[in-house]
PDB file of C-alpha atoms in Angstrom:
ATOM      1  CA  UNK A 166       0.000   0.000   0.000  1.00 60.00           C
ATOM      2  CA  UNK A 167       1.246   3.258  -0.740  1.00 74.00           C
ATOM      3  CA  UNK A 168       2.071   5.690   1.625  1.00 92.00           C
ATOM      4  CA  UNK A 169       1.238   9.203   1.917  1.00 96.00           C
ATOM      5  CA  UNK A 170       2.488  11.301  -0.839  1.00 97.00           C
ATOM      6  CA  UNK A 171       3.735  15.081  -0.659  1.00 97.00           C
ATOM      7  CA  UNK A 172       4.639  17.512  -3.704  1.00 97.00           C
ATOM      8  CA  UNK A 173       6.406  19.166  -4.309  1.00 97.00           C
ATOM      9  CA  UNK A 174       9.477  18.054  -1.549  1.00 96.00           C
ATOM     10  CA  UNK A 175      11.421  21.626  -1.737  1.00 96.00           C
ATOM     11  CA  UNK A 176      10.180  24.842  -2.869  1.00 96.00           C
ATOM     12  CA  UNK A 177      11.870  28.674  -2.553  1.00 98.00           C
ATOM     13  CA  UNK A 178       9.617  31.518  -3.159  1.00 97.00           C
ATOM     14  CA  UNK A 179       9.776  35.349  -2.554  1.00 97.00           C
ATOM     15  CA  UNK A 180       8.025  37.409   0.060  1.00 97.00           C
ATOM     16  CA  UNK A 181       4.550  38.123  -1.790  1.00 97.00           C
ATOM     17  CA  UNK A 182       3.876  35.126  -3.565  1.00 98.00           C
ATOM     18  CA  UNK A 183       2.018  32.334  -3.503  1.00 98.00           C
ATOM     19  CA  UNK A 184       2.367  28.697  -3.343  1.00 98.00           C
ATOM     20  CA  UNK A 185       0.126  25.498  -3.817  1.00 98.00           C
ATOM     21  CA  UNK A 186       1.169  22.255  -1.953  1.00 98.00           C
ATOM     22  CA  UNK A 187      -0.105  19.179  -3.587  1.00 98.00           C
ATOM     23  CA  UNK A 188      -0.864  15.438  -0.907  1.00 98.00           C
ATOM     24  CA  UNK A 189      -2.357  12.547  -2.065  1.00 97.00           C
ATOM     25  CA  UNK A 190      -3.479  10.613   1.047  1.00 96.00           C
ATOM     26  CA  UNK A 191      -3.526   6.730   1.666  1.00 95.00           C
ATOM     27  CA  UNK A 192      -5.863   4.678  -0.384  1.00 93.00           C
ATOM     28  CA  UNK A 193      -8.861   4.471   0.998  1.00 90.00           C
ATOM     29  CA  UNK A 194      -8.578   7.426   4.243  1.00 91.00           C
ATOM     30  CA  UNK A 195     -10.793   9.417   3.365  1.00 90.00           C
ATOM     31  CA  UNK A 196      -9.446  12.135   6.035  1.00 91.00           C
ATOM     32  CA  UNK A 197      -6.511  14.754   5.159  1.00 95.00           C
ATOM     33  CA  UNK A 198      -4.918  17.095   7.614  1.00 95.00           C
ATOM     34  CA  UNK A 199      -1.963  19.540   7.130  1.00 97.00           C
ATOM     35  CA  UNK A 200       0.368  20.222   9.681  1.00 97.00           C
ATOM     36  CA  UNK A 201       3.414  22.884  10.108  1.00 96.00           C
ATOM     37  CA  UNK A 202       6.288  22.594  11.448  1.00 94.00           C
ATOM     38  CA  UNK A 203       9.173  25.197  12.399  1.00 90.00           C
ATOM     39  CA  UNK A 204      12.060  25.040  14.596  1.00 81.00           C
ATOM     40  CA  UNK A 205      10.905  24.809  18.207  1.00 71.00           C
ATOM     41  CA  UNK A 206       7.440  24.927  17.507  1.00 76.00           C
ATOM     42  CA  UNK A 207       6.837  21.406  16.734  1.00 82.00           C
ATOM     43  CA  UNK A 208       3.775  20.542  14.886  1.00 92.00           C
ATOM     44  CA  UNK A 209       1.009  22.941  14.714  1.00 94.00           C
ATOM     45  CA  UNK A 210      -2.512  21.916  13.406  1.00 95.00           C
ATOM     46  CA  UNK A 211      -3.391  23.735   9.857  1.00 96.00           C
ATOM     47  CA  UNK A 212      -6.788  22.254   8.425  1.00 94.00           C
ATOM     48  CA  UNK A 213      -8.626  18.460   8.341  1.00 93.00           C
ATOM     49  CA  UNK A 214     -10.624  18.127   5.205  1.00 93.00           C
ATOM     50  CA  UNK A 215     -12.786  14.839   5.423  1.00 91.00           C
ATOM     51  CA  UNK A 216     -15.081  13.915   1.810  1.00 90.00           C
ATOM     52  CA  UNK A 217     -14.325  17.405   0.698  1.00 93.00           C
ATOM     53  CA  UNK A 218     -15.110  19.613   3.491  1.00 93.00           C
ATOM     54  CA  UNK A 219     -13.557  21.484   6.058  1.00 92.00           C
ATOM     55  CA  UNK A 220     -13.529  19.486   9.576  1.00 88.00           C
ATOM     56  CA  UNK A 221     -11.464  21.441  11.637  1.00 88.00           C
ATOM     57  CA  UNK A 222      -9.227  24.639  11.534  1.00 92.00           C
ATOM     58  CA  UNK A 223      -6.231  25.576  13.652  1.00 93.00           C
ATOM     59  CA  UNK A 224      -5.174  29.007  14.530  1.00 92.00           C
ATOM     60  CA  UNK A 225      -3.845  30.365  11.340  1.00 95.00           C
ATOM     61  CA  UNK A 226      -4.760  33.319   9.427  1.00 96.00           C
ATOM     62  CA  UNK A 227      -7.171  33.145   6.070  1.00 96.00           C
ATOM     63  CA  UNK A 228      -3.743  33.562   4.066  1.00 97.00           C
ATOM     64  CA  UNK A 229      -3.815  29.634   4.650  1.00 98.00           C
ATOM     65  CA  UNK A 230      -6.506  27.792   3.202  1.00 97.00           C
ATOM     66  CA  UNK A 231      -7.006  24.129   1.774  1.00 97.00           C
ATOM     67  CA  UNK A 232      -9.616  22.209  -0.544  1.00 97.00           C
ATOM     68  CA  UNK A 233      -9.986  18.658  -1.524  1.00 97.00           C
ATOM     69  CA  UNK A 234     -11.180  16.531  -4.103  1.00 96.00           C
ATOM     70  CA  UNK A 235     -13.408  13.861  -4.884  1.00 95.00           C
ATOM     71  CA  UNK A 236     -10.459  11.683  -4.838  1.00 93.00           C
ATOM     72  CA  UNK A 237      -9.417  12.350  -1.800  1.00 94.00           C
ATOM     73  CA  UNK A 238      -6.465  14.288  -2.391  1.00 97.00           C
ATOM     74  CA  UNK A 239      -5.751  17.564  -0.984  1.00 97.00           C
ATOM     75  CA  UNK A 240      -3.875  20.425  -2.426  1.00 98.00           C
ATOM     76  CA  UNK A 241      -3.471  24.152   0.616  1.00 98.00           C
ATOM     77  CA  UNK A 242      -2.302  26.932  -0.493  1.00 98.00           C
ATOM     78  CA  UNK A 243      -0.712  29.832   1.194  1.00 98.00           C
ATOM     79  CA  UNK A 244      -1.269  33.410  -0.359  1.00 96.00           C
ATOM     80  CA  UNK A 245       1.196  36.542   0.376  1.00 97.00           C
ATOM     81  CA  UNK A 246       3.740  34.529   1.454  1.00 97.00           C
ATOM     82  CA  UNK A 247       5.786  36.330   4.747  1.00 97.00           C
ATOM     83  CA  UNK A 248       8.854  35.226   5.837  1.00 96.00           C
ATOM     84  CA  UNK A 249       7.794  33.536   8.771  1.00 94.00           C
ATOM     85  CA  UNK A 250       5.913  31.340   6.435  1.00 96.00           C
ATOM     86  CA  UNK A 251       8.802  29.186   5.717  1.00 96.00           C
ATOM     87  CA  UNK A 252       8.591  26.035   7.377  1.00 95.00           C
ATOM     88  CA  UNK A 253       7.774  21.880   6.758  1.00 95.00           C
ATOM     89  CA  UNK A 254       4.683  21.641   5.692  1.00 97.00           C
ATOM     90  CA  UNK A 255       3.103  18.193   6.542  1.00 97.00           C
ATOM     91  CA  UNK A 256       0.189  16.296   5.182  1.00 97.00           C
ATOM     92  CA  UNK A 257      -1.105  13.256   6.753  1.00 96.00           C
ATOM     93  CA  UNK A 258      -4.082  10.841   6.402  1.00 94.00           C
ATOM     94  CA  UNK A 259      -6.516   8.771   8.748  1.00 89.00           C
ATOM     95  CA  UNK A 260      -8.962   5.644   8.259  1.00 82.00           C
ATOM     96  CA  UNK A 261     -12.028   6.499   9.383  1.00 70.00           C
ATOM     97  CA  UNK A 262     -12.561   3.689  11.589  1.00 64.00           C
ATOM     98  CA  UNK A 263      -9.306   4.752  13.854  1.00 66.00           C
ATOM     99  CA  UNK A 264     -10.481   5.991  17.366  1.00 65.00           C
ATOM    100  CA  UNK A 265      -6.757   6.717  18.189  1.00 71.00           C
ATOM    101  CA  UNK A 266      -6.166   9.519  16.389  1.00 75.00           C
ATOM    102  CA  UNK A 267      -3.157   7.708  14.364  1.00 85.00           C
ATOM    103  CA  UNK A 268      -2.191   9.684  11.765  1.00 91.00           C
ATOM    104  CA  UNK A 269       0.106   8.799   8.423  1.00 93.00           C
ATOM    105  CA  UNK A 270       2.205  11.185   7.857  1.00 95.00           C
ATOM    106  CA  UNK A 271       3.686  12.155   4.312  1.00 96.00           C
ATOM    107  CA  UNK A 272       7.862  13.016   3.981  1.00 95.00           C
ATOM    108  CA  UNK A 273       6.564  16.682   4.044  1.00 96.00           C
ATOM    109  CA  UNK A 274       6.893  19.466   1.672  1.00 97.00           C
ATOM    110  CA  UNK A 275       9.821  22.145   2.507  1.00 96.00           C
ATOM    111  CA  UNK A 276       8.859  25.906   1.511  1.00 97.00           C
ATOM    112  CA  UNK A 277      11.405  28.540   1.847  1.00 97.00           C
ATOM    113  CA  UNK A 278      10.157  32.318   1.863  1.00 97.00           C
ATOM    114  CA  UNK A 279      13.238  34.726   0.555  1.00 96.00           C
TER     115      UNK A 279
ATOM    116  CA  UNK B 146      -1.700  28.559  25.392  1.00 65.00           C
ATOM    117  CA  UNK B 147       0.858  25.125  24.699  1.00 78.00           C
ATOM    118  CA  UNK B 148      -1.637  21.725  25.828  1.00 92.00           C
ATOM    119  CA  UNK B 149       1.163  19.902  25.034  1.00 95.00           C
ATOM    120  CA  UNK B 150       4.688  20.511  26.364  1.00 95.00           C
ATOM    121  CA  UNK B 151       7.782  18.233  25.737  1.00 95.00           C
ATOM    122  CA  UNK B 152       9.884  20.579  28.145  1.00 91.00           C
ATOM    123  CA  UNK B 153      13.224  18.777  27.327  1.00 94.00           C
ATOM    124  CA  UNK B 154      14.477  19.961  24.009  1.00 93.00           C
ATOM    125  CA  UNK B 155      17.346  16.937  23.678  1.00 96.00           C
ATOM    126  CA  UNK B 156      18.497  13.796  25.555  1.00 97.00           C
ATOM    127  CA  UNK B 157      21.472  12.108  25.172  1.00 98.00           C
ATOM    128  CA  UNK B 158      21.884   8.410  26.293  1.00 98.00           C
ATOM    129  CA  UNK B 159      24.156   5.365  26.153  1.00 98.00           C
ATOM    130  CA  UNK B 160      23.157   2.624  24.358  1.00 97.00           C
ATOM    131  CA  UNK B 161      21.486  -0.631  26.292  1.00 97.00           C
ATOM    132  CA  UNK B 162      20.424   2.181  28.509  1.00 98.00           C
ATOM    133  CA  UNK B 163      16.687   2.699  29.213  1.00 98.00           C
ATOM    134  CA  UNK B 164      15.422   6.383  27.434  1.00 98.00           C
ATOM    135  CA  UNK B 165      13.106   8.516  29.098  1.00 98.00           C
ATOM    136  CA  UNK B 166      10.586  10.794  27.329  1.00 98.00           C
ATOM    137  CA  UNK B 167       8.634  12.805  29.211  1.00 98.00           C
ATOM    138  CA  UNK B 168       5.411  14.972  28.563  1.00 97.00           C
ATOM    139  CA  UNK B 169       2.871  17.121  30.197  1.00 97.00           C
ATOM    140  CA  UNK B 170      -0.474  18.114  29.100  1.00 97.00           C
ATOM    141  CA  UNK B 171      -3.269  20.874  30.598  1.00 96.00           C
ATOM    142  CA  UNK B 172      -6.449  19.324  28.720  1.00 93.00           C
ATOM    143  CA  UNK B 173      -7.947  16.525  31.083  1.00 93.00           C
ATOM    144  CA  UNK B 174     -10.639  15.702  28.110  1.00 92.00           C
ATOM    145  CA  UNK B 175      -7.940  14.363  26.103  1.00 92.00           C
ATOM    146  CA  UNK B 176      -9.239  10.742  24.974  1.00 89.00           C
ATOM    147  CA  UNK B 177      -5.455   9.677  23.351  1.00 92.00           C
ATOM    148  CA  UNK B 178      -2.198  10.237  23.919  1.00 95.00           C
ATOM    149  CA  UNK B 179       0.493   9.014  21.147  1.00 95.00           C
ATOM    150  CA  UNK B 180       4.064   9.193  20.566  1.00 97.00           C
ATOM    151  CA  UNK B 181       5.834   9.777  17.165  1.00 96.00           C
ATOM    152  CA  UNK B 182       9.191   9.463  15.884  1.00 97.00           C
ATOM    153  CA  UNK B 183      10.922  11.693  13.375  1.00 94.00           C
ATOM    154  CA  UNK B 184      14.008  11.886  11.105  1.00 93.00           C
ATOM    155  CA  UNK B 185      15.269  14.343   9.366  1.00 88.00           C
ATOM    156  CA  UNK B 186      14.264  14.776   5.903  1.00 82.00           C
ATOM    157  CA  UNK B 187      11.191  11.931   6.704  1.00 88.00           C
ATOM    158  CA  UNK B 188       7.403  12.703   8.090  1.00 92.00           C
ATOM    159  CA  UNK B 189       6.686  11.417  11.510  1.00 94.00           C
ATOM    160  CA  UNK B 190       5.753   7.952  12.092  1.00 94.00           C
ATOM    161  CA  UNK B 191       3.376   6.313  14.581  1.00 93.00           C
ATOM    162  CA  UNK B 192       5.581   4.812  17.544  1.00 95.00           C
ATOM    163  CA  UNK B 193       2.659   4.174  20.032  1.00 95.00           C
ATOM    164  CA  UNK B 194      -0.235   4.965  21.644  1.00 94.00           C
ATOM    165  CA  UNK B 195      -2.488   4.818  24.868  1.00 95.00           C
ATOM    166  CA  UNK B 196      -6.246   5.288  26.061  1.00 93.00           C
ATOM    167  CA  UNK B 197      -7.074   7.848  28.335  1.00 94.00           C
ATOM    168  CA  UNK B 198      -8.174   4.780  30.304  1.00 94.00           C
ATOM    169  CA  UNK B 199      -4.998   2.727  30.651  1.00 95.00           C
ATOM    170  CA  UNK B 200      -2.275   3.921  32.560  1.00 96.00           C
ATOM    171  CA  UNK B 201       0.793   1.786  30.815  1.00 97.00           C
ATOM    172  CA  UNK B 202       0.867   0.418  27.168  1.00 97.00           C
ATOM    173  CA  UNK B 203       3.839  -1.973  25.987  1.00 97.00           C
ATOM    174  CA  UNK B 204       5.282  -2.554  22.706  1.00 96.00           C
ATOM    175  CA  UNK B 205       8.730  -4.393  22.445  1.00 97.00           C
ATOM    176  CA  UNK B 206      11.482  -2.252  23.666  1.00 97.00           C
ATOM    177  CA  UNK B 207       8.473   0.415  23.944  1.00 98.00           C
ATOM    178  CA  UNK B 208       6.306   1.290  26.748  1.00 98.00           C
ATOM    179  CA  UNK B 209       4.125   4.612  27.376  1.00 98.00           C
ATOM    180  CA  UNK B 210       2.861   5.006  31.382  1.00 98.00           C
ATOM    181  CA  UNK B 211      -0.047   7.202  31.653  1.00 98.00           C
ATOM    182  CA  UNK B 212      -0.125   9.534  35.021  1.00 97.00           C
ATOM    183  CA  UNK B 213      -3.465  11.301  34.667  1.00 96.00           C
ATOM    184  CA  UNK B 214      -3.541  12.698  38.020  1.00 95.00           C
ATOM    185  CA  UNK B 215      -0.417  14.662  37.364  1.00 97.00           C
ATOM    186  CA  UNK B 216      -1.381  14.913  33.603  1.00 97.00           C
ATOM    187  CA  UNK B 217       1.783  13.306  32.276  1.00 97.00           C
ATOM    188  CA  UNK B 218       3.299  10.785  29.922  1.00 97.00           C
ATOM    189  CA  UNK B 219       6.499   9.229  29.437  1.00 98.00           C
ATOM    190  CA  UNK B 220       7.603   7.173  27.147  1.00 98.00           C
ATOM    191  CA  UNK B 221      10.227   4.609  27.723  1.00 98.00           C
ATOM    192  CA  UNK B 222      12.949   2.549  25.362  1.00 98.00           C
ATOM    193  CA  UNK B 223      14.478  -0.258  26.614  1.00 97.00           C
ATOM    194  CA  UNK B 224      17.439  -0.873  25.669  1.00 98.00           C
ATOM    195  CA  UNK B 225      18.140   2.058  23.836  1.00 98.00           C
ATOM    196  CA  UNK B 226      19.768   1.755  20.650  1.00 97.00           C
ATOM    197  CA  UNK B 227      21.778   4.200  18.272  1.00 96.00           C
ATOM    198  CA  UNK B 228      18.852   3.540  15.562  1.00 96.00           C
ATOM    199  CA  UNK B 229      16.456   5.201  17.929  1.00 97.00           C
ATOM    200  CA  UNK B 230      17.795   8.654  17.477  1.00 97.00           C
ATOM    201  CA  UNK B 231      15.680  10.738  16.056  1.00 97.00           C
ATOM    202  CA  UNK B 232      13.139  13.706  17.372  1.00 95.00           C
ATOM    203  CA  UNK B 233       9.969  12.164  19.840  1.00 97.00           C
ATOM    204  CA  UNK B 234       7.132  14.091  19.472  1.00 96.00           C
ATOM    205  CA  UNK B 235       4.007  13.357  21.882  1.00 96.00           C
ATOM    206  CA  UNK B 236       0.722  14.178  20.742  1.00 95.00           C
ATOM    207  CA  UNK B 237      -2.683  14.292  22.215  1.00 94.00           C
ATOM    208  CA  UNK B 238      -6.103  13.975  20.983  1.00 90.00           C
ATOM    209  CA  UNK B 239      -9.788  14.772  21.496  1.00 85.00           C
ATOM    210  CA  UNK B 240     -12.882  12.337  20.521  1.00 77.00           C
ATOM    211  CA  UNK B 241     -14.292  13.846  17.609  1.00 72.00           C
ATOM    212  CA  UNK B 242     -11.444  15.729  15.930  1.00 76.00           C
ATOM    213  CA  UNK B 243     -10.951  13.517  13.395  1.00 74.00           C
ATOM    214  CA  UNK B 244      -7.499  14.377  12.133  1.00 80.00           C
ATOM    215  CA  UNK B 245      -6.481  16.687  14.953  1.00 87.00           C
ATOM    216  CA  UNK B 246      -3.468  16.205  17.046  1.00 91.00           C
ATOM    217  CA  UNK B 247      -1.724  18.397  19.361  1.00 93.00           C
ATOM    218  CA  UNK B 248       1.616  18.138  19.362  1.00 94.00           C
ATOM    219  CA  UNK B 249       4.261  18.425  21.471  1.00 94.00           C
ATOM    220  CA  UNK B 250       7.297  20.741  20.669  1.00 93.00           C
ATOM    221  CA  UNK B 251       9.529  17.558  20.918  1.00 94.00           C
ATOM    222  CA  UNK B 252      12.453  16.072  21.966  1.00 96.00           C
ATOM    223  CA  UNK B 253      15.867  14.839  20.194  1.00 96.00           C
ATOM    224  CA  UNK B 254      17.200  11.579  21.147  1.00 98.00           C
ATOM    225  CA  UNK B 255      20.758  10.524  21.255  1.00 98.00           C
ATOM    226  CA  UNK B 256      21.907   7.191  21.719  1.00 98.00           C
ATOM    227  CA  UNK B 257      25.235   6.957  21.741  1.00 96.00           C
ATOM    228  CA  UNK B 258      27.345   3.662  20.925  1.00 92.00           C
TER     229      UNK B 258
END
């Protein structure tokens, strides 16, 4: 089974711009959430998106946002891009049927802010 | 406000030695607590895990004790080895929020040969 899959693995952008982060989930989890993670800050909650809607939000501001698809997959974006944006940005995916709370984490997309 | 606090940034340890992780938590509604394991350059993966209603959970060289009175967690290797190095993030989570976890800041492991 193939794991959870991040693109793309390193970007650099400028202050100002934009940037699209692409995660195709597990087959079959139907739940996607998107994590961030800087130095010393460990791993902050973004977004869940379960069968194409929203399920929960963390603390970020509207420059962050997220959408996914019938497939499953999930693509966030981050408009206006500030320095402090740069950072790991993780996906991971969940089976619906897991009362844990384990999550399956993709390798992580690496943005950069110049 | 941090629900989850790892408040040893690193630990360094001799191998065959026993690691411990600690972590502390504010939210007594949390249902699960899990532990994940990162290197660099590579997501997190699932180490472990325990109920709210368990106070110890075992698996191999890997065993999480529960202290909900005192609202902590440990984690403990034993024996440590220099392939458990990595970052240890603890996590918590609620019923109901689906993909939600909140994570500890972490702490880097060092087994040294």
């Amino acid at each position: 089974k193939a794991g959870v899959t991040q693109t793309p693995r390193y970007l650099i952008k400028t202050r100002g711009q934009q940037v699209t982060l692409s995660c195709s989930p597990i087959s079959g989890h139907r739940s996607v959430s998107w994590y961030q993670q800087t130095p010393g800050q460990g791993l902050q909650f973004l977004f869940e998106y379960f069968s194409e809607t929203q399920r929960n939000k963390g603390n970020f501001p509207g420059r962050f946002s997220g959408r996914q698809f019938s497939n499953s997959r999930s693509e966030m974006n981050v408009s206006t891009l500030e320095l402090g944006d740069s950072a790991l940005y993780l996906c991971a995916s969940s089976s619906d049927y897991s009362n844990t709370g384990e999550l399956f984490f993709g390798e992580g997309s690496r943005l950069t802010v110049l | 406000d941090q629900q989850v606090k790892q408040n040893s940034p690193s630990l360094s340890v001799q191998e065959g030695r026993i690691s411990i992780l600690n972590c502390d938590y504010t939210n007594s509604m949390f249902d699960y607590f899990l532990w994940y394991k990162k290197y660099p350059a590579e997501g997190p993966t699932f180490l472990i895990s325990i109920s709210s209603i368990k106070d110890k959970n075992e698996d191999g060289r890997f065993t999480v004790f529960l202290n909900k009175s005192a609202k902590h967690l440990s984690l403990h290797i034993v024996p440590s080895q220099p392939g458990d190095s990595a970052v240890y993030f603890c996590a918590a989570s609620l019923t109901n929020q689906g993909g939600k976890l909140i994570f500890g800041q972490g702490t880097e492991l060092s087994v040294k040969p």
